[in-house]
XYZ file of C-alpha atoms in Angstrom:
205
model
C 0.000 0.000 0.000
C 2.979 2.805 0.580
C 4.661 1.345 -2.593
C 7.915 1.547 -0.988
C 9.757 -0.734 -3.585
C 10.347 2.061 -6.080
C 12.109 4.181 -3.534
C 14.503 1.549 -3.073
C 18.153 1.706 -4.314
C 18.316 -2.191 -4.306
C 17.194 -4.887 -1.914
C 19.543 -7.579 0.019
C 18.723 -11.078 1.156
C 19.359 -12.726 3.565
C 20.228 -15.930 1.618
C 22.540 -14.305 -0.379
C 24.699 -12.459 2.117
C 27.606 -15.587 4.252
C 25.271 -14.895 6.959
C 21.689 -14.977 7.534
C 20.299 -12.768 10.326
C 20.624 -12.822 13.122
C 24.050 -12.152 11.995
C 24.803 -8.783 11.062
C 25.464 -9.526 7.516
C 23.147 -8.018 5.971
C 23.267 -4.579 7.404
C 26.923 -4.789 7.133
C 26.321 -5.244 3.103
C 23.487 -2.932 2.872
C 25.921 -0.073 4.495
C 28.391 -0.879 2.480
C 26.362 -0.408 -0.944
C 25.748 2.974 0.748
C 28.870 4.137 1.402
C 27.190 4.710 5.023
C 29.148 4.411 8.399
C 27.178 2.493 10.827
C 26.715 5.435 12.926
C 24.639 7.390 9.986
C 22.348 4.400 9.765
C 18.663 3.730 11.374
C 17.330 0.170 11.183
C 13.569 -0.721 11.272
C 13.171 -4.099 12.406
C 9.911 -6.582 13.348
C 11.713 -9.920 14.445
C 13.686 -10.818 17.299
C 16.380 -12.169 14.673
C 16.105 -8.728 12.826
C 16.617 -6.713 15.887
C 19.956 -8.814 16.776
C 21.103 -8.506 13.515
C 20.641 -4.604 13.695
C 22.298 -4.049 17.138
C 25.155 -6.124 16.019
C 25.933 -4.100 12.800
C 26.395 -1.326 15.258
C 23.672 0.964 13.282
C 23.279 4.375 16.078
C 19.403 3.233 16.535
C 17.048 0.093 15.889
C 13.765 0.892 16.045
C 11.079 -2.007 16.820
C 7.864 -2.272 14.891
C 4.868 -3.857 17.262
C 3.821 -5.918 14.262
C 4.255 -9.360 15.765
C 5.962 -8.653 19.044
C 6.098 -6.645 22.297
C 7.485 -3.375 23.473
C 9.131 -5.645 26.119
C 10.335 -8.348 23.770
C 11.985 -6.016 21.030
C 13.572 -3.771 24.052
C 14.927 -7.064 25.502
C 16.510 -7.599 22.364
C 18.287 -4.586 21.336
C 15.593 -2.063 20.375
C 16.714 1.562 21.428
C 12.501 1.935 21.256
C 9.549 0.773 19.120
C 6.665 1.884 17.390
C 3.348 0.580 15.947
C 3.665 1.583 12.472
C 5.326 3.884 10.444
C 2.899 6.822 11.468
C 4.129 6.940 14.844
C 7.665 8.020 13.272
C 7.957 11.345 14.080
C 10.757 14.416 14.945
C 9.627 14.029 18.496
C 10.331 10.238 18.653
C 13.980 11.228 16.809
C 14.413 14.023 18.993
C 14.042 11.196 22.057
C 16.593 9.135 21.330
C 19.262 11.485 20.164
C 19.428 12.600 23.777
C 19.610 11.052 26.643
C 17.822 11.745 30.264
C 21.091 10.716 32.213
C 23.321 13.227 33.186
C 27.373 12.588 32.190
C 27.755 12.121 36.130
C 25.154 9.706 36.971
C 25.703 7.932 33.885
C 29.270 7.211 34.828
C 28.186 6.425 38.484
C 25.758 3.445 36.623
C 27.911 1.932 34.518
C 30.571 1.693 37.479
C 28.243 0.476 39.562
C 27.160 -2.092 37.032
C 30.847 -2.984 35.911
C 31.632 -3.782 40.235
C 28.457 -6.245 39.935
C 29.907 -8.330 36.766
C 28.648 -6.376 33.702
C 31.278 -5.480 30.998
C 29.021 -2.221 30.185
C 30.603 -0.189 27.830
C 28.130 2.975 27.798
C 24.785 3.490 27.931
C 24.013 4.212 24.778
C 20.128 6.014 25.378
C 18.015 6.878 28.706
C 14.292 6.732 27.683
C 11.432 8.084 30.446
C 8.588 6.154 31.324
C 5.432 6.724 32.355
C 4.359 7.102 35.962
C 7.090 9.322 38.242
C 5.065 10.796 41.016
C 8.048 9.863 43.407
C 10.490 8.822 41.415
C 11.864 8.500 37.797
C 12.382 5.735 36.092
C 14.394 5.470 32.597
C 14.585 2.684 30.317
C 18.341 2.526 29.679
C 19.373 0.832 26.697
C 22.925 -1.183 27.668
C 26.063 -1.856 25.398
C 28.728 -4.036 25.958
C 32.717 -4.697 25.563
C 31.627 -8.313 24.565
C 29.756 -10.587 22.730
C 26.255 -10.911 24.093
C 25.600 -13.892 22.368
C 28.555 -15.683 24.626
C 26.500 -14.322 28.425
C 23.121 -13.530 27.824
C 23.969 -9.975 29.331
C 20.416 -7.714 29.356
C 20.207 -5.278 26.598
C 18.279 -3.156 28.512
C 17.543 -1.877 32.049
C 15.349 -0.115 33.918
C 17.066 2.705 36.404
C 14.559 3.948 39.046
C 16.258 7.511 40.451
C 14.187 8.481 43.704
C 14.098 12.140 44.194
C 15.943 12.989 47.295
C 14.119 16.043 48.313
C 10.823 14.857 47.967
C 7.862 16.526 50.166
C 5.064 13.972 49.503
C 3.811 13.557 52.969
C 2.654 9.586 52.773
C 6.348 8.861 51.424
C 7.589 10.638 54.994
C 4.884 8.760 56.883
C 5.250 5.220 55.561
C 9.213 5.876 54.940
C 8.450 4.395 51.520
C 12.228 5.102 50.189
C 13.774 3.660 53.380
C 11.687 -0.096 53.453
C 12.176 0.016 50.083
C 16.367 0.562 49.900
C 15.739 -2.499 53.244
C 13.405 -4.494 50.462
C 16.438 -4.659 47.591
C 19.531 -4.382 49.712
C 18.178 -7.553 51.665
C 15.680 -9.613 50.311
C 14.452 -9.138 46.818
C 17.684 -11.170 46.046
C 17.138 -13.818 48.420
C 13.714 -14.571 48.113
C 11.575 -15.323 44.667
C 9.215 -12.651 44.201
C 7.134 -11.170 41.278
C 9.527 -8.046 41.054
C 11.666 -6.464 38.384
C 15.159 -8.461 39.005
C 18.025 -5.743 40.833
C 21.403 -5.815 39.522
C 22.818 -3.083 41.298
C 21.975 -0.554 43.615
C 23.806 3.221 43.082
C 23.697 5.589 46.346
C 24.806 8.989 46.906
């Protein structure tokens, strides 16, 4: 229906490249017809294959279409975010993801932190807000690495929940939400099976 063929320099298969996705193959020969760097390039991608393939070409984003597949499936993969269709493509998504919501400083703090608990992180490569924050903010970071995922399923992407230290909300004073919290991670959440986002670090001031 968008007749997107005929705006098409040429096409490459899979089948034809030495590797099939979910090697990187076919990005890597796609660039190369080009004449693009990696960096310059933004992959669209619907398959969990697709999305590996992308990430490992090193293209600057890889963007998820919900075709077939979660939000939370394409992020674990690789995705630096995803979209329904094509419609939801827009300056303001762009605009997103060629900034990030982490500050130089903290962003060194987490990938520190992260390196102490046995992840090669090599930079956080985008800080995405999500919904919600009344008492805290909590970014979607998406994770890259010295090494080959492939060899330690490493995750691709975190969630980092910043709690705002000057916070007035009355009920967090009363209940000391931040304090049994800091208790609940520090001490049991990884001791204990529980229906809660897994904790691989913990960063404090």
């Amino acid at each position: 229906a968008l007749d997107l063929r005929r705006r098409m320099d040429f096409l490459v298969v899979g089948a034809e490249c030495d590797r099939a996705k979910p090697f990187p193959d076919p990005y890597e020969v796609a660039m190369a017809r080009l004449g693009a760097r990696p960096e310059e390039c933004i992959v669209f991608e619907d398959s969990r294959s697709g999305v590996k393939s992308a990430v490992e070409s090193k293209a600057r984003l890889v963007i998820g279409v919900r075709s077939s597949l979660t939000d939370h499936v394409l992020m674990q993969h690789g995705a630096n975010a995803t979209v329904m269709d094509f419609r939801e493509v827009d300056s303001q998504l762009f605009n997103q993801l060629h900034s990030s919501l982490l500050s130089a400083h903290i962003e060194e703090r987490v990938v520190a932190v992260l390196r102490e608990n046995g992840f090669p992180v090599k930079s956080i490569s985008s800080a995405r807000q999500l919904p919600g924050g009344n008492i805290a903010q909590c970014l979607r970071m998406t994770v890259q690495y010295t090494t080959n995922t492939d060899e330690v399923p490493y995750p691709k992407s975190m969630i980092l929940k910043m709690e705002y230290a000057d916070s007035k909300d009355k009920m967090v004073e009363a209940l000391h939400l931040y304090d049994r919290e800091w208790d609940f991670y520090r001490d049991v959440s990884r001791s204990v099976r529980t229906r809660v986002p897994r904790v691989y670090a913990m960063v404090s001031d």
